[in-house]
Each structure stands twice: as structure tokens, then as C-alpha cells.
mmCIF file of C-alpha atoms and ligand atoms in Angstrom:
data_model
loop_
_atom_site.group_PDB
_atom_site.id
_atom_site.type_symbol
_atom_site.label_atom_id
_atom_site.label_comp_id
_atom_site.label_asym_id
_atom_site.label_seq_id
_atom_site.Cartn_x
_atom_site.Cartn_y
_atom_site.Cartn_z
ATOM 1 C CA MET L 1 18.190 -24.289 20.830
ATOM 2 C CA LYS L 2 18.910 -21.620 17.836
ATOM 3 C CA ILE L 3 18.756 -22.845 14.591
ATOM 4 C CA LEU L 4 20.032 -20.748 11.252
ATOM 5 C CA GLY L 5 17.854 -21.908 8.420
ATOM 6 C CA ILE L 6 19.134 -21.465 4.766
ATOM 7 C CA GLU L 7 16.689 -21.820 1.920
ATOM 8 C CA THR L 8 18.165 -22.216 -1.879
ATOM 9 C CA SER L 9 15.812 -24.305 -3.582
ATOM 10 C CA CYS L 10 14.817 -22.025 -6.598
ATOM 11 C CA ASP L 11 14.682 -18.361 -6.863
ATOM 12 C CA GLU L 12 14.494 -16.962 -3.463
ATOM 13 C CA THR L 13 17.383 -16.678 -1.452
ATOM 14 C CA GLY L 14 16.464 -16.986 2.263
ATOM 15 C CA ILE L 15 17.879 -17.020 5.750
ATOM 16 C CA ALA L 16 16.333 -17.247 9.390
ATOM 17 C CA ILE L 17 17.010 -17.787 12.995
ATOM 18 C CA TYR L 18 14.524 -20.087 15.071
ATOM 19 C CA ASP L 19 14.763 -20.450 18.484
ATOM 20 C CA SER L 20 13.093 -23.281 20.021
ATOM 21 C CA GLU L 21 12.146 -21.317 22.986
ATOM 22 C CA LEU L 22 11.462 -17.793 21.668
ATOM 23 C CA GLY L 23 10.181 -18.478 18.206
ATOM 24 C CA LEU L 24 11.314 -16.524 15.319
ATOM 25 C CA LEU L 25 14.116 -14.061 15.923
ATOM 26 C CA GLY L 26 14.712 -12.593 12.533
ATOM 27 C CA HIS L 27 14.688 -13.620 8.550
ATOM 28 C CA GLU L 28 16.247 -12.381 5.469
ATOM 29 C CA LEU L 29 14.886 -12.969 1.975
ATOM 30 C CA TYR L 30 16.224 -11.920 -1.308
ATOM 31 C CA SER L 31 14.005 -12.467 -4.275
ATOM 32 C CA GLN L 32 15.629 -13.149 -7.642
ATOM 33 C CA VAL L 33 12.560 -12.048 -9.473
ATOM 34 C CA GLN L 34 14.039 -9.478 -11.425
ATOM 35 C CA LEU L 35 16.958 -11.447 -12.497
ATOM 36 C CA HIS L 36 14.580 -13.985 -14.433
ATOM 37 C CA MET L 37 12.111 -11.921 -15.498
ATOM 38 C CA GLU L 38 13.383 -11.019 -18.920
ATOM 39 C CA PHE L 39 13.543 -14.893 -19.712
ATOM 40 C CA GLY L 40 9.739 -15.413 -18.409
ATOM 41 C CA GLY L 41 11.227 -18.058 -16.025
ATOM 42 C CA VAL L 42 13.827 -19.210 -13.603
ATOM 43 C CA VAL L 43 16.925 -20.176 -15.490
ATOM 44 C CA PRO L 44 18.589 -22.467 -13.020
ATOM 45 C CA GLU L 45 22.415 -21.505 -13.509
ATOM 46 C CA LEU L 46 21.704 -17.956 -13.094
ATOM 47 C CA ALA L 47 19.589 -18.916 -9.946
ATOM 48 C CA SER L 48 22.694 -20.848 -8.464
ATOM 49 C CA ARG L 49 25.188 -17.924 -9.278
ATOM 50 C CA ASP L 50 22.991 -15.375 -7.462
ATOM 51 C CA HIS L 51 22.405 -17.771 -4.438
ATOM 52 C CA VAL L 52 26.290 -17.744 -4.323
ATOM 53 C CA ARG L 53 26.564 -13.663 -4.377
ATOM 54 C CA LYS L 54 23.659 -12.989 -2.044
ATOM 55 C CA MET L 55 23.505 -15.729 0.753
ATOM 56 C CA LEU L 56 26.862 -14.543 2.817
ATOM 57 C CA PRO L 57 25.711 -11.078 2.924
ATOM 58 C CA LEU L 58 22.355 -11.781 3.876
ATOM 59 C CA LEU L 59 23.827 -13.859 6.775
ATOM 60 C CA ASP L 60 25.662 -10.771 7.977
ATOM 61 C CA LYS L 61 22.691 -8.699 7.658
ATOM 62 C CA LEU L 62 20.793 -11.103 9.991
ATOM 63 C CA PHE L 63 23.524 -10.922 12.866
ATOM 64 C CA SER L 64 23.637 -7.458 12.598
ATOM 65 C CA ARG L 65 19.943 -6.862 12.852
ATOM 66 C CA THR L 66 19.255 -9.592 15.614
ATOM 67 C CA GLY L 67 22.174 -9.054 17.237
ATOM 68 C CA ILE L 68 22.932 -12.772 17.142
ATOM 69 C CA SER L 69 26.287 -13.971 16.538
ATOM 70 C CA SER L 70 27.730 -17.620 15.351
ATOM 71 C CA ALA L 71 28.533 -18.615 18.857
ATOM 72 C CA ASP L 72 24.902 -18.229 19.896
ATOM 73 C CA ILE L 73 23.941 -20.937 16.900
ATOM 74 C CA ASP L 74 23.190 -24.431 17.777
ATOM 75 C CA GLY L 75 22.416 -25.882 14.384
ATOM 76 C CA ILE L 76 22.237 -25.298 10.759
ATOM 77 C CA ALA L 77 19.082 -26.452 8.788
ATOM 78 C CA TYR L 78 19.152 -26.102 4.687
ATOM 79 C CA THR L 79 17.011 -27.365 2.025
ATOM 80 C CA ALA L 80 18.262 -30.627 0.685
ATOM 81 C CA GLY L 81 15.642 -30.967 -1.871
ATOM 82 C CA PRO L 82 13.274 -31.020 -3.974
ATOM 83 C CA GLY L 83 14.446 -28.161 -6.175
ATOM 84 C CA LEU L 84 17.057 -26.976 -8.864
ATOM 85 C CA VAL L 85 20.159 -29.217 -8.185
ATOM 86 C CA GLY L 86 22.754 -26.046 -8.551
ATOM 87 C CA ALA L 87 20.585 -24.144 -6.444
ATOM 88 C CA LEU L 88 20.169 -26.777 -3.747
ATOM 89 C CA LEU L 89 24.072 -27.311 -4.015
ATOM 90 C CA VAL L 90 24.965 -23.975 -3.022
ATOM 91 C CA GLY L 91 22.800 -23.923 0.005
ATOM 92 C CA ALA L 92 23.949 -27.348 1.145
ATOM 93 C CA THR L 93 27.661 -26.317 0.779
ATOM 94 C CA ILE L 94 27.297 -23.136 2.511
ATOM 95 C CA ALA L 95 25.120 -24.839 5.350
ATOM 96 C CA LYS L 96 27.729 -27.730 5.926
ATOM 97 C CA SER L 97 30.653 -25.635 5.922
ATOM 98 C CA LEU L 98 29.314 -23.094 8.297
ATOM 99 C CA ALA L 99 28.495 -26.260 10.700
ATOM 100 C CA PHE L 100 31.804 -27.560 10.115
ATOM 101 C CA ALA L 101 33.508 -24.331 11.106
ATOM 102 C CA TRP L 102 31.325 -23.639 13.892
ATOM 103 C CA GLY L 103 31.395 -27.265 15.154
ATOM 104 C CA ILE L 104 27.687 -27.797 15.327
ATOM 105 C CA PRO L 105 25.211 -30.114 13.445
ATOM 106 C CA SER L 106 23.531 -29.783 10.432
ATOM 107 C CA ILE L 107 20.315 -31.105 9.153
ATOM 108 C CA GLY L 108 19.092 -31.345 5.395
ATOM 109 C CA VAL L 109 15.159 -30.404 5.449
ATOM 110 C CA HIS L 110 12.596 -31.341 2.778
ATOM 111 C CA HIS L 111 11.336 -28.191 1.075
ATOM 112 C CA MET L 112 7.667 -29.374 1.001
ATOM 113 C CA GLU L 113 7.898 -30.486 4.807
ATOM 114 C CA ALA L 114 9.033 -26.870 5.519
ATOM 115 C CA HIS L 115 5.896 -25.448 3.469
ATOM 116 C CA LEU L 116 3.867 -27.480 5.347
ATOM 117 C CA LEU L 117 5.216 -26.473 8.637
ATOM 118 C CA ALA L 118 5.247 -22.848 7.758
ATOM 119 C CA PRO L 119 1.595 -22.002 9.387
ATOM 120 C CA MET L 120 3.242 -23.412 12.817
ATOM 121 C CA LEU L 121 5.018 -20.100 12.981
ATOM 122 C CA GLU L 122 2.288 -18.068 13.448
ATOM 123 C CA GLU L 123 0.033 -17.273 16.657
ATOM 124 C CA ASN L 124 -2.112 -19.948 17.811
ATOM 125 C CA PRO L 125 -0.916 -22.561 15.338
ATOM 126 C CA PRO L 126 -3.054 -25.719 14.551
ATOM 127 C CA GLU L 127 -2.791 -28.826 16.834
ATOM 128 C CA PHE L 128 -2.006 -32.102 15.256
ATOM 129 C CA PRO L 129 -3.542 -34.011 13.428
ATOM 130 C CA PHE L 130 -4.811 -32.065 10.629
ATOM 131 C CA VAL L 131 -5.042 -32.179 6.888
ATOM 132 C CA ALA L 132 -2.640 -30.205 4.850
ATOM 133 C CA LEU L 133 -2.954 -28.939 1.278
ATOM 134 C CA LEU L 134 0.337 -27.983 -0.314
ATOM 135 C CA VAL L 135 -0.111 -26.068 -3.494
ATOM 136 C CA SER L 136 3.274 -24.764 -4.853
ATOM 137 C CA GLY L 137 5.086 -24.162 -8.335
ATOM 138 C CA GLY L 138 6.255 -27.814 -8.201
ATOM 139 C CA HIS L 139 4.053 -29.706 -6.049
ATOM 140 C CA THR L 140 -0.019 -30.205 -5.437
ATOM 141 C CA MET L 141 -0.481 -32.626 -2.651
ATOM 142 C CA MET L 142 -3.201 -33.398 0.108
ATOM 143 C CA VAL L 143 -1.636 -34.762 3.448
ATOM 144 C CA GLN L 144 -2.876 -36.253 6.324
ATOM 145 C CA VAL L 145 -0.373 -34.887 9.295
ATOM 146 C CA MET L 146 -0.385 -36.932 12.216
ATOM 147 C CA GLY L 147 2.768 -35.003 13.714
ATOM 148 C CA ILE L 148 5.985 -33.868 12.646
ATOM 149 C CA GLY L 149 7.588 -36.496 10.371
ATOM 150 C CA GLN L 150 4.407 -38.201 10.088
ATOM 151 C CA TYR L 151 2.854 -37.811 6.587
ATOM 152 C CA LYS L 152 0.292 -39.982 4.683
ATOM 153 C CA ILE L 153 -0.199 -38.929 1.042
ATOM 154 C CA LEU L 154 -3.739 -38.808 0.710
ATOM 155 C CA GLY L 155 -3.605 -37.119 -3.179
ATOM 156 C CA GLU L 156 -1.565 -35.512 -5.457
ATOM 157 C CA SER L 157 -1.141 -33.998 -9.043
ATOM 158 C CA VAL L 158 -1.108 -36.447 -11.612
ATOM 159 C CA ASP L 159 0.210 -33.976 -14.053
ATOM 160 C CA ASP L 160 1.071 -29.989 -13.524
ATOM 161 C CA ALA L 161 1.154 -28.472 -10.076
ATOM 162 C CA ALA L 162 -1.614 -25.994 -9.322
ATOM 163 C CA GLY L 163 1.206 -23.299 -9.286
ATOM 164 C CA GLU L 164 2.780 -24.624 -12.405
ATOM 165 C CA ALA L 165 -0.781 -24.026 -14.071
ATOM 166 C CA PHE L 166 -1.060 -20.531 -12.999
ATOM 167 C CA ASP L 167 2.552 -19.875 -14.631
ATOM 168 C CA LYS L 168 1.792 -21.523 -17.851
ATOM 169 C CA VAL L 169 -1.579 -19.734 -18.070
ATOM 170 C CA ALA L 170 0.230 -16.602 -17.449
ATOM 171 C CA LYS L 171 2.423 -17.034 -20.475
ATOM 172 C CA MET L 172 -0.534 -17.683 -22.434
ATOM 173 C CA LEU L 173 -2.088 -14.424 -21.227
ATOM 174 C CA GLU L 174 1.302 -12.831 -22.161
ATOM 175 C CA LEU L 175 1.556 -11.674 -18.242
ATOM 176 C CA PRO L 176 4.942 -11.275 -16.392
ATOM 177 C CA TYR L 177 6.596 -13.883 -14.298
ATOM 178 C CA PRO L 178 5.921 -14.984 -11.547
ATOM 179 C CA GLY L 179 2.743 -16.171 -13.082
ATOM 180 C CA GLY L 180 0.116 -17.035 -10.053
ATOM 181 C CA PRO L 181 0.281 -13.097 -8.598
ATOM 182 C CA SER L 182 -0.271 -11.634 -12.366
ATOM 183 C CA VAL L 183 -2.850 -13.902 -13.200
ATOM 184 C CA ALA L 184 -4.709 -13.200 -9.942
ATOM 185 C CA ALA L 185 -4.564 -9.429 -10.366
ATOM 186 C CA LEU L 186 -5.818 -9.829 -13.689
ATOM 187 C CA ALA L 187 -8.613 -11.945 -12.812
ATOM 188 C CA GLU L 188 -9.670 -9.150 -10.196
ATOM 189 C CA LYS L 189 -11.010 -7.237 -13.459
ATOM 190 C CA GLY L 190 -12.901 -9.972 -14.921
ATOM 191 C CA SER L 191 -16.112 -11.386 -14.508
ATOM 192 C CA HIS L 192 -17.043 -14.595 -12.749
ATOM 193 C CA GLU L 193 -20.014 -15.256 -14.991
ATOM 194 C CA ARG L 194 -18.925 -14.871 -18.835
ATOM 195 C CA PHE L 195 -16.874 -18.292 -18.633
ATOM 196 C CA HIS L 196 -17.437 -21.501 -16.844
ATOM 197 C CA PHE L 197 -14.403 -23.796 -17.132
ATOM 198 C CA PRO L 198 -14.144 -27.341 -16.086
ATOM 199 C CA ARG L 199 -13.321 -28.510 -12.253
ATOM 200 C CA PRO L 200 -10.925 -31.077 -12.991
ATOM 201 C CA MET L 201 -11.333 -34.643 -11.217
ATOM 202 C CA THR L 202 -13.907 -33.634 -8.943
ATOM 203 C CA GLU L 203 -16.723 -35.618 -10.512
ATOM 204 C CA LYS L 204 -14.528 -38.969 -9.746
ATOM 205 C CA PRO L 205 -13.695 -39.908 -6.127
ATOM 206 C CA GLY L 206 -10.347 -39.455 -4.409
ATOM 207 C CA LEU L 207 -8.026 -36.809 -4.010
ATOM 208 C CA ASP L 208 -5.774 -36.453 -6.870
ATOM 209 C CA PHE L 209 -5.491 -33.527 -9.092
ATOM 210 C CA SER L 210 -4.963 -32.775 -12.607
ATOM 211 C CA PHE L 211 -4.449 -29.353 -13.998
ATOM 212 C CA SER L 212 -3.007 -29.917 -17.554
ATOM 213 C CA GLY L 213 -6.399 -30.489 -19.025
ATOM 214 C CA LEU L 214 -7.730 -27.079 -17.404
ATOM 215 C CA LYS L 215 -4.594 -25.102 -19.009
ATOM 216 C CA THR L 216 -5.231 -26.592 -22.470
ATOM 217 C CA TYR L 217 -9.056 -25.781 -22.181
ATOM 218 C CA THR L 218 -7.809 -22.087 -21.171
ATOM 219 C CA LEU L 219 -5.318 -21.931 -24.144
ATOM 220 C CA ASN L 220 -8.350 -23.157 -26.303
ATOM 221 C CA ALA L 221 -10.447 -20.346 -24.804
ATOM 222 C CA ILE L 222 -7.851 -17.515 -25.419
ATOM 223 C CA ARG L 223 -7.808 -18.876 -29.088
ATOM 224 C CA LYS L 224 -11.431 -18.884 -29.542
ATOM 225 C CA GLU L 225 -12.598 -15.780 -27.929
ATOM 226 C CA GLY L 226 -9.719 -13.697 -29.045
ATOM 227 C CA ALA L 227 -7.431 -11.610 -26.562
ATOM 228 C CA ASP L 228 -8.677 -8.190 -25.774
ATOM 229 C CA GLU L 229 -7.900 -6.998 -22.418
ATOM 230 C CA GLN L 230 -11.558 -7.485 -21.090
ATOM 231 C CA THR L 231 -11.722 -11.252 -22.508
ATOM 232 C CA LYS L 232 -8.094 -11.876 -21.061
ATOM 233 C CA ALA L 233 -9.348 -10.699 -17.553
ATOM 234 C CA ASP L 234 -12.681 -12.857 -18.196
ATOM 235 C CA ILE L 235 -10.368 -15.840 -18.714
ATOM 236 C CA ALA L 236 -8.058 -15.252 -16.120
ATOM 237 C CA CYS L 237 -11.085 -14.912 -13.823
ATOM 238 C CA ALA L 238 -12.759 -17.981 -15.128
ATOM 239 C CA PHE L 239 -9.159 -20.072 -14.761
ATOM 240 C CA GLN L 240 -8.758 -19.109 -11.632
ATOM 241 C CA ASP L 241 -12.296 -19.745 -10.187
ATOM 242 C CA ALA L 242 -11.524 -23.340 -11.528
ATOM 243 C CA VAL L 243 -8.477 -24.070 -9.944
ATOM 244 C CA VAL L 244 -10.037 -22.627 -6.398
ATOM 245 C CA ASP L 245 -13.049 -24.375 -6.628
ATOM 246 C CA THR L 246 -11.231 -27.853 -7.179
ATOM 247 C CA LEU L 247 -8.856 -27.275 -4.559
ATOM 248 C CA VAL L 248 -12.001 -26.074 -1.935
ATOM 249 C CA ILE L 249 -13.866 -29.314 -3.382
ATOM 250 C CA LYS L 250 -10.895 -31.562 -2.546
ATOM 251 C CA CYS L 251 -9.973 -29.626 0.847
ATOM 252 C CA LYS L 252 -13.786 -30.683 1.895
ATOM 253 C CA ARG L 253 -13.642 -34.300 0.429
ATOM 254 C CA ALA L 254 -10.168 -34.914 2.566
ATOM 255 C CA LEU L 255 -11.724 -33.351 5.716
ATOM 256 C CA LYS L 256 -14.769 -35.662 5.353
ATOM 257 C CA GLN L 257 -12.689 -38.657 4.514
ATOM 258 C CA THR L 258 -10.424 -38.416 7.329
ATOM 259 C CA GLY L 259 -12.643 -37.292 10.212
ATOM 260 C CA LEU L 260 -10.592 -34.380 10.848
ATOM 261 C CA ASN L 261 -11.847 -30.987 11.334
ATOM 262 C CA ARG L 262 -8.484 -29.095 10.957
ATOM 263 C CA ILE L 263 -7.233 -27.777 7.506
ATOM 264 C CA LEU L 264 -3.912 -26.204 6.866
ATOM 265 C CA ILE L 265 -2.854 -24.383 3.570
ATOM 266 C CA ALA L 266 0.522 -23.825 2.424
ATOM 267 C CA GLY L 267 3.058 -23.072 -0.465
ATOM 268 C CA GLY L 268 3.047 -20.269 -2.911
ATOM 269 C CA VAL L 269 -0.394 -20.545 -4.275
ATOM 270 C CA SER L 270 -1.736 -20.243 -0.503
ATOM 271 C CA ALA L 271 -1.245 -16.536 -1.116
ATOM 272 C CA ASN L 272 -4.067 -16.380 -3.266
ATOM 273 C CA LYS L 273 -6.716 -13.971 -1.988
ATOM 274 C CA LEU L 274 -9.674 -15.690 -3.746
ATOM 275 C CA LEU L 275 -8.592 -19.287 -2.303
ATOM 276 C CA ARG L 276 -8.054 -17.707 1.168
ATOM 277 C CA SER L 277 -11.647 -16.488 1.035
ATOM 278 C CA ARG L 278 -13.340 -19.424 -0.374
ATOM 279 C CA LEU L 279 -11.693 -21.884 1.906
ATOM 280 C CA HIS L 280 -12.586 -19.400 4.851
ATOM 281 C CA ALA L 281 -16.436 -19.501 3.422
ATOM 282 C CA MET L 282 -16.042 -23.208 3.662
ATOM 283 C CA SER L 283 -14.464 -23.389 6.910
ATOM 284 C CA LYS L 284 -17.388 -21.610 8.641
ATOM 285 C CA LYS L 285 -20.148 -23.695 6.683
ATOM 286 C CA GLU L 286 -18.395 -26.892 7.750
ATOM 287 C CA GLN L 287 -17.223 -25.749 11.133
ATOM 288 C CA VAL L 288 -13.683 -26.573 10.538
ATOM 289 C CA GLU L 289 -10.509 -24.555 11.239
ATOM 290 C CA VAL L 290 -8.695 -23.360 8.570
ATOM 291 C CA ALA L 291 -4.813 -22.650 8.752
ATOM 292 C CA TYR L 292 -2.406 -20.321 6.726
ATOM 293 C CA PRO L 293 1.094 -18.914 7.045
ATOM 294 C CA ARG L 294 1.336 -15.311 6.875
ATOM 295 C CA PHE L 295 1.477 -14.028 3.317
ATOM 296 C CA GLU L 296 5.468 -13.497 3.135
ATOM 297 C CA PHE L 297 5.739 -17.309 4.197
ATOM 298 C CA CYS L 298 3.714 -18.742 1.528
ATOM 299 C CA THR L 299 6.492 -18.571 -0.988
ATOM 300 C CA ASP L 300 9.776 -19.642 -0.209
ATOM 301 C CA ASN L 301 11.691 -18.498 2.800
ATOM 302 C CA GLY L 302 14.451 -19.335 5.347
ATOM 303 C CA ALA L 303 11.987 -19.112 8.119
ATOM 304 C CA MET L 304 10.289 -22.324 7.416
ATOM 305 C CA ILE L 305 13.406 -24.187 6.723
ATOM 306 C CA ALA L 306 14.866 -23.034 10.611
ATOM 307 C CA TYR L 307 11.567 -23.961 12.251
ATOM 308 C CA THR L 308 11.578 -27.325 10.573
ATOM 309 C CA GLY L 309 15.304 -28.038 11.048
ATOM 310 C CA CYS L 310 14.758 -27.172 14.676
ATOM 311 C CA LYS L 311 11.936 -29.853 14.999
ATOM 312 C CA ARG L 312 14.112 -32.460 13.205
ATOM 313 C CA LEU L 313 16.935 -31.727 15.373
ATOM 314 C CA GLU L 314 14.641 -32.122 18.464
ATOM 315 C CA LEU L 315 13.679 -35.406 17.176
ATOM 316 C CA GLY L 316 17.547 -36.570 16.950
ATOM 317 C CA CYS L 317 17.923 -36.307 13.079
ATOM 318 C CA LYS L 318 21.325 -34.734 11.793
ATOM 319 C CA ASP L 319 23.502 -35.066 8.918
ATOM 320 C CA ASP L 320 27.098 -36.630 8.041
ATOM 321 C CA LEU L 321 29.455 -34.357 6.841
ATOM 322 C CA GLU L 322 28.602 -35.420 3.040
ATOM 323 C CA ILE L 323 27.044 -32.857 0.909
ATOM 324 C CA SER L 324 24.398 -34.233 -0.903
ATOM 325 C CA VAL L 325 21.049 -32.815 -2.353
ATOM 326 C CA PHE L 326 18.116 -34.440 -3.784
ATOM 327 C CA PRO L 327 16.371 -32.714 -6.555
ATOM 328 C CA ARG L 328 13.432 -35.252 -6.883
ATOM 329 C CA TRP L 329 12.594 -36.385 -3.191
ATOM 330 C CA PRO L 330 9.183 -37.809 -2.375
ATOM 331 C CA ILE L 331 7.663 -36.289 1.095
ATOM 332 C CA SER L 332 6.915 -40.205 1.737
ATOM 333 C CA ASP L 333 10.508 -40.616 2.245
ATOM 334 C CA ILE L 334 10.933 -38.408 4.962
ATOM 335 C CA ASN L 335 8.826 -40.017 7.690
ATOM 336 C CA VAL L 336 10.205 -40.453 11.251
ATOM 337 C CA ALA L 337 10.019 -43.906 12.692
ATOM 338 C CA SER L 338 7.561 -43.776 15.847
HETATM 339 O O1 KG4 W 1 6.018 -22.465 -2.980
HETATM 340 P P1 KG4 W 1 6.624 -21.467 -3.945
HETATM 341 O O2 KG4 W 1 7.134 -19.959 -3.791
HETATM 342 O O3 KG4 W 1 7.800 -22.297 -4.682
HETATM 343 C C1 KG4 W 1 7.648 -23.712 -4.837
HETATM 344 O O4 KG4 W 1 7.953 -24.384 -3.983
HETATM 345 O O5 KG4 W 1 7.183 -24.154 -6.068
HETATM 346 O O6 KG4 W 1 5.573 -21.490 -5.105
HETATM 347 C C2 KG4 W 1 5.359 -20.689 -6.099
HETATM 348 C C3 KG4 W 1 4.464 -20.879 -6.887
HETATM 349 C C4 KG4 W 1 4.378 -19.990 -8.143
HETATM 350 O O7 KG4 W 1 4.269 -21.196 -9.213
HETATM 351 C C5 KG4 W 1 3.428 -18.972 -7.998
HETATM 352 O O8 KG4 W 1 2.878 -18.681 -9.587
HETATM 353 C C6 KG4 W 1 2.777 -19.323 -7.303
HETATM 354 O O9 KG4 W 1 3.243 -19.975 -6.463
HETATM 355 N N1 KG4 W 1 1.800 -18.266 -6.686
HETATM 356 C C7 KG4 W 1 0.778 -18.043 -6.720
HETATM 357 C C8 KG4 W 1 0.487 -16.713 -6.041
HETATM 358 N N2 KG4 W 1 1.536 -16.534 -5.379
HETATM 359 C C9 KG4 W 1 2.493 -17.268 -5.675
HETATM 360 N N3 KG4 W 1 -0.472 -18.723 -7.472
HETATM 361 C C10 KG4 W 1 -1.527 -18.017 -7.232
HETATM 362 N N4 KG4 W 1 -1.876 -17.007 -6.633
HETATM 363 C C11 KG4 W 1 -1.130 -16.266 -5.993
HETATM 364 N N5 KG4 W 1 -1.279 -15.010 -5.285
HETATM 365 ZN ZN1 ZN W 2 8.371 -23.569 -2.298
#
């Protein structure tokens, strides 16, 4: 079964074909970073319009690169939420129209489930059950994963997501959008010793997160310490250390609480190199397995949507013809009855 996956939830136009037997056959991605850069963040209306412009040319490119044609496709998966409503509607409308024209089923996919399953596209994917830490621009969540569509939320952010905190701190430090990679790059020039920022909600038991206070702490540090280039780098470093340490402490705690010995990290922030190296160190010490997506599949992409759609269609899920999207959609709503 060959599934076409379409991602348009935010500022990346992604498309891919996943084969249930052969794996990922190809994928294309167009990033709108340049388009939004001058505004310092994503402008929703511009994002929607650009998805309209880019999706079908990307589909043509994917077909010509893979030698696959519409007649070979057995189903279409698209991101149905959460995300920007206009951007989601573009993907949903294209997916449903093509599925109707080609006489095949379509399936709306939950964007965070797709992030969660992205590491399954790698060689030697982890076996179920495992713990998943989802760290993206919109969500931070710890999930116990028993199988596809069997998710138990162990904890989540009570305010800002980890990626959102990176993006906001980037603005405070006058760094370009997207903020995560800019803060991480500046942090490499900073000192780990000069400042020590708090590790929020690690003193209390539990697996929830809160990054809003850390963001304010960072702002106060910038105001107090001044903003010469070295101080900015030292502050970026202290902020990144605090976020990464907090995430690692919670990962350890989630493994202990569930008694599991596998953890998977996904979403945009899982591209963070310090997070990966600290998790690697933790995994060696605690003798647990840790899995990530390849760097290009940490952020939004079509491959994770095609994979998730394929797994969902195999479970017998599919859409009717109505076009509906879910800009806010709790992941706990998508469990498949076992
Ligand atoms: O998963 P994603 O592409 O989009 C959402 O579904 O939200 O994640 C984007 C987020 C942004 O907040 C971005 O700043 C962050 O991931 N990010 C990073 C890094 N690369 C992307 N944060 C920290 N370090 C990075 N290297
Ligand atoms: Zn995402």
C-alpha cells in the first residue's frame, strides 16, 4: 500500500510517499522561513497562500523523482490538526480533492501523533511500549505509548511549549526567526559556568512542564546583565542548559514511573544537539534506549504524515468526504479502541 502524505499545519509545505512494505519512497519539503523572516514569526495568512502556491508543484516533483504516478497511490493522509486553521484547510482541501478524483480513501492525521511516530522511519525503530517526549513549537508532552493509537499523557506544559520558549528568548536576544536554531547556535559561544538558571518544576514530583517563568527569568537576566555579545551568548547558554536539563530530568522520571526502558524524542526541539548529547549520556548511565528522528524529520515534514496515515489506514480508520480541520485537538482524543 502506497500512501501520499501532506503536511501544511504551519510554515513548512511537506509531501511524501510511504510504502507499507518498502518504507519511505521519497519526500519533498518547502520551508517558508524566508517568507516569514522579515516579520519575526509566522504570518498565518501568508503561510496559507504559500501552501496553495507550493503544494501541487511539489507533488509533481515528487512523482517525477520517484517515478510513481497517481495510479499507484492507495490513500492520502494529511494533517488535520492541530495547527493554523487556514494552513490546515489548504492541505485538507488538496488531499480530499485528490482522493475524490483518484477514487481512494483519505485520512486526517494528528500532527503530534505524526511527530511521535517520526522516529519509526529510521532503521531499527524502537519497539512498543516506550515513553515519548514530544517537544515542538506548540506542544511539550510526555506520553506513554503502548502501540499506534494507544497513548497515555503522563505530563504536559502548563504554559509555553519548549520550542515556543526558545522562539521567545530568541526575540529577546534579537536573534532571527526561527528561534530554536538561533539560540542554540549562539549558546555554543557561551559559558556554562557564568549563569545558572532555574530548572522549572523539577523540585516538585510529576511530569508537567512550565517554561514561562524561565522565559521571564531570562528576560530579567538580559535587562540586568546588559546585552554585549558575550553576555548574550552566556545567557543563551544558561537558558538552553536549563531547558535541556529540565527535559532530561523529566525523561528519567517518566522512565522510572512507567518502569519502561525505551524513550523516544521527537518534534522540532529534538533537533537540539545539546539535548541529544545529554540524553545520550543519561541513556548510557541508566541503561535505557533512546531514539530520535533524523534531523530533517524533527521539524515538520510530509514523511511522518504519510507514515502515520499508512498505519491508521491499516487499522481501518478513514475519513468521509467532508472537509474539516481541528486547529486545537488534544492527542488524548485520537486513541484507537483496542
Ligand atoms: O515540530 P516543529 O517543526 O513545529 C511544531 O509542530 O510546532 O517545531 C518547531 C519548533 C520551533 O519552536 C523551533 O524554534 C524549535 O522547534 N527548534 C529548536 C531547534 N530546531 C527547531 N529548538 C531548539 N533547538 C533546535 N536546534
Ligand atoms: Zn510540528
